[in-house]
Amino acid sequence: MERKPIVLLPQSDASVRGEIVTTGARGVYTASDLASTVPLVAPAAVPEDGLAYLLFTSGSTGVPKGVPVTHGNVRAFLRAAQARYGITPDDRLSQTFDQTFDLSVFDLFMAWEHGARICAMDPIELLAPFRYLERHEVTVWFSVPSVAAVLRRRGSLTPGRMPTLRWSLFCGEALPQEAAEAWQAAAPGSVVENLYGPTELTIACTAHRWDPVAGAASCVHGNVPIGLPFPGLDPLVVDERLKPVATGETGELCMAGPQTVPGYWQDAALTAERFFERDGRRYYRTGDMVRFQDGHYVHLGRDDQQVKVGGYRVELGEIEAALRRAGCAEAVCLHLPDEDALVAVVTGVDDPAGLADAVGARLPAYMVPRAVHLIDQMPLNGNGKADRQALRSRFGTLAAAV
Ligand code: AMP
């Protein structure tokens, strides 16, 4: 049997009904047609603790694990996001994320709830989005920072190039200072924000507003701060024994509140490892190292990217930032535990040996990578982040440096 679609039109577009019917639709309706012809059934009540979706986390936080996110978790996030971004029916939201990435929940549900439009981009347009943004008058941009970093590297972020944007939002990995600066210049009418959050804390749980004038001074290791938690969330920075550290000291960020998911899917042991109760609140341990300084949190890398080299404690994120500062576009630093050595994989630089020298001038000797591999393009995982696993299988021994 031939299947024909039913088309639901915005009220304002009712005049194109005839044209659509001739293209073979089974029926073309507006909302008021439906209200008069179809008895509306009130949707079943959804319990707060009912499962909204189950996502398996990206490799960036280790072995994939099922994260059950409840309706209550999502509602809390959407409320916080609306209080911050005030989406209206005039907004047009980009959709840059794959729908297996929880950041897509922002685009979809913020648009649907507030009557805004969602502009689903072809992934090919992502790396040259300017014409698309202008044609669709996109007002809210949301992507991983890598997109901004690549566009900057290509020299595409020319001043004033994205005049329609009012919000420029980034989340999912560190936002480099240079990317924030270049994006801000290209979208001068927009507010640039760096959002942070693991899947376990439902999409995003902190945000930092980029200050176009004083922003550079707030960056640490070349990255924009992650800011402050959304209202109603309760941050706690702890040491390895879950003891709170003094304000201003580095520790692991934990978060309690309505965005904290109940635990891992059918994995009580892992749940007990990563979630804990304190003073009647349930906290999730993010594995992210942070410090509270100048009124906001700064992200210093993950605890699983902290390594020991020759007995010294080293944050790989710090070396990566130094490599980027020394002139490469992207940098991933790998620790080779068997050889107790560091190697770096970089893009966008002509002279990798010179890069190592420049880094040597900034960092102590034990933090300078023993080899710097130059590649054309950084491999990305399904979520658009640098694929460390792929790099490790290619450059995981010092012999690979020869
Ligand atoms: P995922 O659960 O795949 O969203 O990955 C979450 C992890 O990505 C966090 O625990 C952080 O390590 C990292 N991440 C997310 N947003 C940021 C950010 N703005 N700055 C630095 N790291 C981030």
CSV table of C-alpha atoms and ligand atoms in Angstrom, one decimal:
chain,number,residue,atom,x,y,z
A,1,MET,CA,0.0,0.0,0.0
A,2,GLU,CA,1.3,3.4,-0.9
A,3,ARG,CA,2.2,5.5,2.2
A,4,LYS,CA,1.4,9.2,2.0
A,5,PRO,CA,2.3,11.7,4.7
A,6,ILE,CA,0.1,13.9,6.7
A,7,VAL,CA,1.5,17.4,6.9
A,8,LEU,CA,1.0,19.8,9.9
A,9,LEU,CA,1.5,23.4,9.0
A,10,PRO,CA,2.1,26.4,11.2
A,11,GLN,CA,-1.0,28.6,11.2
A,12,SER,CA,0.7,31.4,9.4
A,13,ASP,CA,1.6,29.1,6.4
A,14,ALA,CA,-1.9,27.9,5.8
A,15,SER,CA,-1.9,29.6,2.4
A,16,VAL,CA,0.5,27.0,0.9
A,17,ARG,CA,-1.9,24.2,1.7
A,18,GLY,CA,-3.0,23.7,-1.9
A,19,GLU,CA,0.5,23.4,-3.2
A,20,ILE,CA,1.3,20.7,-0.7
A,21,VAL,CA,-1.8,18.7,-1.5
A,22,THR,CA,-0.8,18.5,-5.1
A,23,THR,CA,2.6,17.1,-4.1
A,24,GLY,CA,0.7,14.0,-2.8
A,25,ALA,CA,0.1,14.5,0.9
A,26,ARG,CA,-2.8,12.6,2.4
A,27,GLY,CA,-3.9,15.6,4.4
A,28,VAL,CA,-2.6,19.1,5.3
A,29,TYR,CA,-3.7,20.6,8.5
A,30,THR,CA,-3.0,23.5,10.8
A,31,ALA,CA,-3.4,23.3,14.6
A,32,SER,CA,-6.9,24.8,14.5
A,33,ASP,CA,-8.0,22.3,11.8
A,34,LEU,CA,-6.9,19.6,14.2
A,35,ALA,CA,-8.6,21.1,17.2
A,36,SER,CA,-11.9,21.2,15.4
A,37,THR,CA,-11.7,17.7,13.7
A,38,VAL,CA,-9.8,15.6,16.2
A,39,PRO,CA,-10.8,15.3,19.8
A,40,LEU,CA,-7.7,16.2,21.8
A,41,VAL,CA,-6.7,13.7,24.4
A,42,ALA,CA,-4.8,15.0,27.4
A,43,PRO,CA,-1.3,13.3,27.4
A,44,ALA,CA,-0.8,10.8,30.2
A,45,ALA,CA,0.9,12.3,33.2
A,46,VAL,CA,4.7,11.6,33.2
A,47,PRO,CA,6.3,10.8,36.6
A,48,GLU,CA,9.3,12.9,37.5
A,49,ASP,CA,11.4,9.8,38.1
A,50,GLY,CA,10.3,8.1,34.9
A,51,LEU,CA,13.0,7.4,32.3
A,52,ALA,CA,13.2,10.1,29.6
A,53,TYR,CA,16.1,8.5,27.8
A,54,LEU,CA,19.0,6.2,28.3
A,55,LEU,CA,22.3,7.3,26.9
A,56,PHE,CA,25.7,5.6,26.7
A,57,THR,CA,28.4,8.0,27.6
A,58,SER,CA,31.1,8.9,25.1
A,59,GLY,CA,34.6,7.6,25.4
A,60,SER,CA,35.7,10.9,26.9
A,61,THR,CA,34.7,9.6,30.3
A,62,GLY,CA,36.0,6.1,29.9
A,63,VAL,CA,34.2,2.8,29.1
A,64,PRO,CA,30.7,3.5,27.8
A,65,LYS,CA,28.1,3.1,30.5
A,66,GLY,CA,24.3,3.5,30.4
A,67,VAL,CA,23.1,6.7,31.9
A,68,PRO,CA,19.3,6.7,32.6
A,69,VAL,CA,18.1,10.3,32.5
A,70,THR,CA,14.7,11.0,34.1
A,71,HIS,CA,12.0,13.4,33.1
A,72,GLY,CA,12.7,15.3,36.3
A,73,ASN,CA,16.4,15.7,35.3
A,74,VAL,CA,15.5,17.0,31.9
A,75,ARG,CA,12.8,19.4,33.2
A,76,ALA,CA,15.3,20.8,35.7
A,77,PHE,CA,17.8,21.5,32.9
A,78,LEU,CA,15.2,23.0,30.5
A,79,ARG,CA,13.9,25.3,33.3
A,80,ALA,CA,17.5,26.5,34.0
A,81,ALA,CA,18.3,26.9,30.3
A,82,GLN,CA,15.1,28.9,29.7
A,83,ALA,CA,15.8,31.2,32.7
A,84,ARG,CA,19.2,31.9,31.2
A,85,TYR,CA,18.5,32.1,27.5
A,86,GLY,CA,14.9,33.2,27.2
A,87,ILE,CA,14.0,31.4,24.0
A,88,THR,CA,11.0,32.9,22.2
A,89,PRO,CA,9.0,32.0,19.0
A,90,ASP,CA,11.3,34.4,17.1
A,91,ASP,CA,14.3,32.2,17.7
A,92,ARG,CA,15.9,29.8,15.3
A,93,LEU,CA,18.1,27.3,16.9
A,94,SER,CA,21.0,25.5,15.1
A,95,GLN,CA,21.1,21.8,15.3
A,96,THR,CA,24.7,20.7,15.1
A,97,PHE,CA,24.6,17.7,17.4
A,98,ASP,CA,24.0,14.1,16.5
A,99,GLN,CA,20.9,12.9,18.4
A,100,THR,CA,22.9,10.3,20.3
A,101,PHE,CA,24.7,13.2,22.0
A,102,ASP,CA,22.6,14.7,24.9
A,103,LEU,CA,23.4,18.2,23.9
A,104,SER,CA,20.8,17.8,21.1
A,105,VAL,CA,18.2,17.7,23.8
A,106,PHE,CA,18.8,21.5,24.2
A,107,ASP,CA,18.0,22.3,20.6
A,108,LEU,CA,15.0,20.0,20.3
A,109,PHE,CA,13.2,20.7,23.5
A,110,MET,CA,14.0,24.3,23.9
A,111,ALA,CA,12.7,24.9,20.3
A,112,TRP,CA,9.6,22.8,20.8
A,113,GLU,CA,8.7,24.1,24.2
A,114,HIS,CA,9.0,27.8,23.3
A,115,GLY,CA,7.6,27.7,19.8
A,116,ALA,CA,11.0,28.4,18.2
A,117,ARG,CA,12.3,26.9,15.0
A,118,ILE,CA,15.0,24.4,14.7
A,119,CYS,CA,17.4,24.5,11.8
A,120,ALA,CA,18.8,21.1,11.2
A,121,MET,CA,22.1,21.5,9.4
A,122,ASP,CA,23.6,19.1,7.1
A,123,PRO,CA,26.9,17.9,8.8
A,124,ILE,CA,28.7,19.1,5.7
A,125,GLU,CA,27.6,22.7,6.4
A,126,LEU,CA,29.0,22.6,9.9
A,127,LEU,CA,32.4,23.6,8.8
A,128,ALA,CA,31.2,26.4,6.5
A,129,PRO,CA,28.0,27.4,8.2
A,130,PHE,CA,27.9,31.1,7.3
A,131,ARG,CA,25.5,31.1,4.4
A,132,TYR,CA,23.2,28.6,6.2
A,133,LEU,CA,23.1,30.8,9.3
A,134,GLU,CA,22.3,33.9,7.3
A,135,ARG,CA,19.7,32.3,5.0
A,136,HIS,CA,17.8,30.8,8.0
A,137,GLU,CA,18.5,33.8,10.2
A,138,VAL,CA,19.7,31.5,13.0
A,139,THR,CA,19.7,33.2,16.3
A,140,VAL,CA,21.1,30.5,18.7
A,141,TRP,CA,24.2,28.6,17.9
A,142,PHE,CA,25.2,25.5,19.9
A,143,SER,CA,28.1,23.2,19.1
A,144,VAL,CA,31.2,21.6,20.5
A,145,PRO,CA,34.1,24.1,20.7
A,146,SER,CA,36.1,22.1,18.1
A,147,VAL,CA,33.9,23.6,15.4
A,148,ALA,CA,34.9,27.1,16.4
A,149,ALA,CA,38.6,26.0,16.7
A,150,VAL,CA,38.6,24.6,13.2
A,151,LEU,CA,36.8,27.6,11.7
A,152,ARG,CA,39.3,29.9,13.4
A,153,ARG,CA,42.2,27.9,12.1
A,154,ARG,CA,40.9,28.1,8.6
A,155,GLY,CA,40.7,31.8,8.9
A,156,SER,CA,36.9,31.7,8.3
A,157,LEU,CA,35.8,33.6,11.4
A,158,THR,CA,36.2,37.0,9.9
A,159,PRO,CA,34.7,39.9,11.9
A,160,GLY,CA,31.0,40.3,11.6
A,161,ARG,CA,30.4,37.2,9.6
A,162,MET,CA,27.5,35.8,11.7
A,163,PRO,CA,25.3,38.9,12.3
A,164,THR,CA,22.1,37.0,13.0
A,165,LEU,CA,23.3,35.2,16.2
A,166,ARG,CA,22.2,36.4,19.6
A,167,TRP,CA,23.6,33.4,21.6
A,168,SER,CA,26.8,31.5,20.7
A,169,LEU,CA,26.9,28.4,23.0
A,170,PHE,CA,29.6,25.8,23.3
A,171,CYS,CA,29.8,22.7,25.4
A,172,GLY,CA,31.3,19.2,25.5
A,173,GLU,CA,35.1,20.0,25.8
A,174,ALA,CA,37.4,22.8,26.8
A,175,LEU,CA,36.7,26.1,24.9
A,176,PRO,CA,40.1,27.6,23.9
A,177,GLN,CA,40.5,31.3,24.5
A,178,GLU,CA,41.4,32.0,20.9
A,179,ALA,CA,38.3,30.2,19.6
A,180,ALA,CA,36.1,32.3,22.0
A,181,GLU,CA,37.8,35.5,20.9
A,182,ALA,CA,37.5,34.7,17.1
A,183,TRP,CA,33.9,33.6,17.4
A,184,GLN,CA,32.9,36.6,19.4
A,185,ALA,CA,34.4,38.9,16.7
A,186,ALA,CA,32.6,37.0,14.0
A,187,ALA,CA,29.3,37.1,15.9
A,188,PRO,CA,29.5,40.5,17.6
A,189,GLY,CA,25.8,40.7,18.4
A,190,SER,CA,25.9,37.5,20.3
A,191,VAL,CA,26.7,36.5,23.8
A,192,VAL,CA,29.3,33.7,23.9
A,193,GLU,CA,29.0,31.1,26.6
A,194,ASN,CA,31.0,28.1,27.6
A,195,LEU,CA,28.8,25.4,29.1
A,196,TYR,CA,30.1,22.4,30.9
A,197,GLY,CA,28.5,19.1,32.0
A,198,PRO,CA,28.7,15.4,31.8
A,199,THR,CA,25.8,13.2,30.7
A,200,GLU,CA,25.3,12.2,34.3
A,201,LEU,CA,24.4,15.8,35.2
A,202,THR,CA,21.9,16.1,32.3
A,203,ILE,CA,23.2,18.0,29.3
A,204,ALA,CA,25.0,21.0,31.0
A,205,CYS,CA,25.2,22.1,34.6
A,206,THR,CA,27.5,25.2,34.6
A,207,ALA,CA,28.0,28.1,32.3
A,208,HIS,CA,30.4,31.0,31.9
A,209,ARG,CA,29.7,34.1,30.0
A,210,TRP,CA,32.7,35.2,27.8
A,211,ASP,CA,33.7,38.8,28.5
A,212,PRO,CA,34.9,40.3,25.2
A,213,VAL,CA,37.1,42.8,27.0
A,214,ALA,CA,38.4,41.1,30.1
A,215,GLY,CA,37.9,37.5,29.1
A,216,ALA,CA,41.5,36.7,28.3
A,217,ALA,CA,42.6,37.4,31.8
A,218,SER,CA,40.1,34.8,33.2
A,219,CYS,CA,41.5,32.0,31.1
A,220,VAL,CA,43.5,29.2,32.7
A,221,HIS,CA,45.8,27.0,30.6
A,222,GLY,CA,44.4,28.9,27.6
A,223,ASN,CA,40.8,27.8,28.2
A,224,VAL,CA,37.7,29.7,29.1
A,225,PRO,CA,36.4,29.1,32.7
A,226,ILE,CA,33.3,26.8,33.1
A,227,GLY,CA,31.6,29.4,35.3
A,228,LEU,CA,29.0,28.7,37.9
A,229,PRO,CA,26.4,26.0,38.4
A,230,PHE,CA,22.8,26.5,37.3
A,231,PRO,CA,20.5,27.6,40.1
A,232,GLY,CA,19.5,24.8,42.5
A,233,LEU,CA,22.6,22.7,41.8
A,234,ASP,CA,25.0,22.2,44.6
A,235,PRO,CA,28.7,21.9,43.8
A,236,LEU,CA,31.3,20.3,46.0
A,237,VAL,CA,35.1,20.2,45.3
A,238,VAL,CA,36.7,17.2,46.9
A,239,ASP,CA,40.1,15.5,47.3
A,240,GLU,CA,40.7,11.7,46.6
A,241,ARG,CA,39.0,10.8,49.9
A,242,LEU,CA,35.9,12.9,49.1
A,243,LYS,CA,37.0,15.5,51.7
A,244,PRO,CA,36.1,19.1,50.6
A,245,VAL,CA,39.2,21.1,49.6
A,246,ALA,CA,39.6,24.7,50.7
A,247,THR,CA,38.2,27.3,48.4
A,248,GLY,CA,40.7,28.0,45.6
A,249,GLU,CA,42.4,24.6,45.8
A,250,THR,CA,42.2,22.1,43.0
A,251,GLY,CA,39.9,19.1,43.5
A,252,GLU,CA,37.3,16.9,41.8
A,253,LEU,CA,34.0,18.5,41.0
A,254,CYS,CA,31.0,16.8,42.4
A,255,MET,CA,27.4,18.0,41.9
A,256,ALA,CA,24.1,17.4,43.6
A,257,GLY,CA,20.6,18.6,42.6
A,258,PRO,CA,17.7,17.9,40.3
A,259,GLN,CA,19.9,17.3,37.3
A,260,THR,CA,21.9,14.5,38.9
A,261,VAL,CA,20.8,11.2,37.4
A,262,PRO,CA,19.9,8.3,39.7
A,263,GLY,CA,22.9,6.2,38.9
A,264,TYR,CA,24.2,3.9,36.1
A,265,TRP,CA,21.9,1.5,34.2
A,266,GLN,CA,22.0,-1.9,35.9
A,267,ASP,CA,25.4,-1.3,37.4
A,268,ALA,CA,25.2,-1.0,41.2
A,269,ALA,CA,29.0,-1.2,41.6
A,270,LEU,CA,29.8,1.6,39.3
A,271,THR,CA,26.9,3.6,40.7
A,272,ALA,CA,28.4,3.2,44.2
A,273,GLU,CA,31.8,4.3,42.9
A,274,ARG,CA,30.7,7.5,41.2
A,275,PHE,CA,27.7,8.6,43.3
A,276,PHE,CA,27.6,9.3,47.1
A,277,GLU,CA,25.3,10.8,49.7
A,278,ARG,CA,26.2,13.8,51.9
A,279,ASP,CA,23.9,15.8,54.2
A,280,GLY,CA,20.9,14.2,52.5
A,281,ARG,CA,22.1,15.1,49.0
A,282,ARG,CA,23.1,12.8,46.3
A,283,TYR,CA,26.4,13.8,44.5
A,284,TYR,CA,27.9,12.7,41.3
A,285,ARG,CA,31.7,12.6,41.0
A,286,THR,CA,32.5,14.1,37.6
A,287,GLY,CA,36.2,13.1,37.4
A,288,ASP,CA,36.9,16.7,36.3
A,289,MET,CA,39.5,18.7,38.2
A,290,VAL,CA,38.5,22.2,38.9
A,291,ARG,CA,39.4,25.2,41.0
A,292,PHE,CA,37.2,28.1,42.2
A,293,GLN,CA,39.0,31.3,41.4
A,294,ASP,CA,37.8,34.9,40.7
A,295,GLY,CA,34.2,34.0,41.4
A,296,HIS,CA,33.9,31.0,39.0
A,297,TYR,CA,35.1,27.5,38.4
A,298,VAL,CA,38.0,26.8,36.0
A,299,HIS,CA,38.4,23.4,34.5
A,300,LEU,CA,41.9,21.9,34.8
A,301,GLY,CA,41.5,18.6,33.0
A,302,ARG,CA,40.2,15.2,34.1
A,303,ASP,CA,41.6,13.2,36.9
A,304,ASP,CA,42.1,10.4,34.4
A,305,GLN,CA,44.3,12.6,32.3
A,306,GLN,CA,46.5,13.3,35.2
A,307,VAL,CA,49.6,11.2,34.9
A,308,LYS,CA,53.0,10.7,36.6
A,309,VAL,CA,56.0,11.1,34.5
A,310,GLY,CA,59.3,10.4,36.1
A,311,GLY,CA,57.5,10.7,39.4
A,312,TYR,CA,56.2,14.2,38.6
A,313,ARG,CA,52.5,14.9,38.5
A,314,VAL,CA,51.5,16.1,35.1
A,315,GLU,CA,48.1,17.4,33.7
A,316,LEU,CA,48.0,16.5,30.0
A,317,GLY,CA,45.6,19.4,29.4
A,318,GLU,CA,48.3,21.8,30.5
A,319,ILE,CA,50.8,20.5,27.8
A,320,GLU,CA,48.0,20.6,25.2
A,321,ALA,CA,47.3,24.2,26.0
A,322,ALA,CA,51.1,25.0,25.8
A,323,LEU,CA,51.3,23.3,22.4
A,324,ARG,CA,48.3,25.3,21.1
A,325,ARG,CA,49.8,28.5,22.5
A,326,ALA,CA,53.1,27.6,20.7
A,327,GLY,CA,51.2,27.7,17.4
A,328,CYS,CA,49.5,24.5,16.5
A,329,ALA,CA,45.7,24.3,15.9
A,330,GLU,CA,44.8,21.2,17.9
A,331,ALA,CA,46.9,19.1,20.2
A,332,VAL,CA,46.4,15.9,22.1
A,333,CYS,CA,49.0,14.7,24.5
A,334,LEU,CA,49.4,11.0,25.2
A,335,HIS,CA,51.1,9.4,28.2
A,336,LEU,CA,52.9,6.1,27.3
A,337,PRO,CA,53.0,4.4,30.7
A,338,ASP,CA,55.2,1.5,29.6
A,339,GLU,CA,57.9,3.9,28.4
A,340,ASP,CA,57.0,6.6,31.0
A,341,ALA,CA,57.0,9.1,28.2
A,342,LEU,CA,54.8,11.7,26.7
A,343,VAL,CA,54.1,12.2,23.0
A,344,ALA,CA,51.9,14.8,21.3
A,345,VAL,CA,49.8,14.6,18.2
A,346,VAL,CA,49.1,18.0,16.6
A,347,THR,CA,47.5,19.6,13.6
A,348,GLY,CA,48.0,22.9,11.8
A,349,VAL,CA,51.7,23.7,12.2
A,350,ASP,CA,54.5,23.7,9.8
A,351,ASP,CA,57.4,22.8,12.0
A,352,PRO,CA,56.7,20.2,14.7
A,353,ALA,CA,60.3,20.1,15.9
A,354,GLY,CA,60.2,23.9,16.5
A,355,LEU,CA,57.0,23.4,18.3
A,356,ALA,CA,58.7,21.1,20.8
A,357,ASP,CA,61.4,23.7,21.3
A,358,ALA,CA,58.8,26.4,21.9
A,359,VAL,CA,57.0,24.2,24.4
A,360,GLY,CA,60.4,23.5,26.1
A,361,ALA,CA,60.8,27.2,26.7
A,362,ARG,CA,57.5,27.3,28.6
A,363,LEU,CA,57.4,24.0,30.5
A,364,PRO,CA,59.7,22.1,32.7
A,365,ALA,CA,61.7,19.4,30.9
A,366,TYR,CA,59.7,16.5,32.2
A,367,MET,CA,56.5,18.0,30.6
A,368,VAL,CA,58.0,18.3,27.1
A,369,PRO,CA,56.7,15.6,24.8
A,370,ARG,CA,59.4,13.2,23.6
A,371,ALA,CA,57.9,13.2,20.1
A,372,VAL,CA,55.5,15.5,18.3
A,373,HIS,CA,53.5,13.8,15.5
A,374,LEU,CA,52.0,16.1,12.8
A,375,ILE,CA,48.8,14.9,11.2
A,376,ASP,CA,46.5,16.5,8.7
A,377,GLN,CA,43.3,16.0,10.5
A,378,MET,CA,42.5,15.1,14.1
A,379,PRO,CA,40.4,11.9,14.3
A,380,LEU,CA,37.1,12.6,16.0
A,381,ASN,CA,34.9,10.3,18.0
A,382,GLY,CA,31.1,10.1,17.4
A,383,ASN,CA,30.6,13.2,19.5
A,384,GLY,CA,33.0,15.3,17.6
A,385,LYS,CA,35.8,15.3,20.2
A,386,ALA,CA,39.4,14.2,19.5
A,387,ASP,CA,39.4,10.5,19.5
A,388,ARG,CA,42.2,9.7,22.0
A,389,GLN,CA,41.7,5.9,21.6
A,390,ALA,CA,42.4,6.1,17.8
A,391,LEU,CA,45.4,8.3,18.4
A,392,ARG,CA,46.7,5.9,21.1
A,393,SER,CA,46.5,2.9,18.7
A,394,ARG,CA,48.5,4.8,16.1
A,395,PHE,CA,51.0,6.6,18.3
A,396,GLY,CA,51.0,4.5,21.5
A,397,THR,CA,54.7,3.6,21.5
A,398,LEU,CA,57.8,5.6,21.2
A,399,ALA,CA,58.8,3.5,18.2
A,400,ALA,CA,55.9,5.1,16.4
A,401,ALA,CA,57.9,8.3,16.6
A,402,VAL,CA,60.6,7.1,14.3
B,1,AMP,P1,30.0,13.7,28.1
B,1,AMP,O1,29.4,13.0,29.2
B,1,AMP,O2,30.3,12.9,26.9
B,1,AMP,O3,29.2,15.0,27.8
B,1,AMP,O4,31.4,14.2,28.5
B,1,AMP,C1,31.5,15.0,29.7
B,1,AMP,C2,32.9,15.4,29.9
B,1,AMP,O5,33.3,16.3,28.8
B,1,AMP,C3,33.0,16.2,31.2
B,1,AMP,O6,33.1,15.4,32.3
B,1,AMP,C4,34.3,17.0,30.9
B,1,AMP,O7,35.4,16.2,31.1
B,1,AMP,C5,34.2,17.3,29.4
B,1,AMP,N1,33.6,18.6,29.2
B,1,AMP,C6,32.3,19.0,28.9
B,1,AMP,N2,32.2,20.3,28.8
B,1,AMP,C7,33.4,20.8,29.1
B,1,AMP,C8,33.9,22.2,29.1
B,1,AMP,N3,33.1,23.2,28.8
B,1,AMP,N4,35.2,22.3,29.4
B,1,AMP,C9,36.0,21.3,29.7
B,1,AMP,N5,35.6,20.0,29.6
B,1,AMP,C10,34.3,19.8,29.3
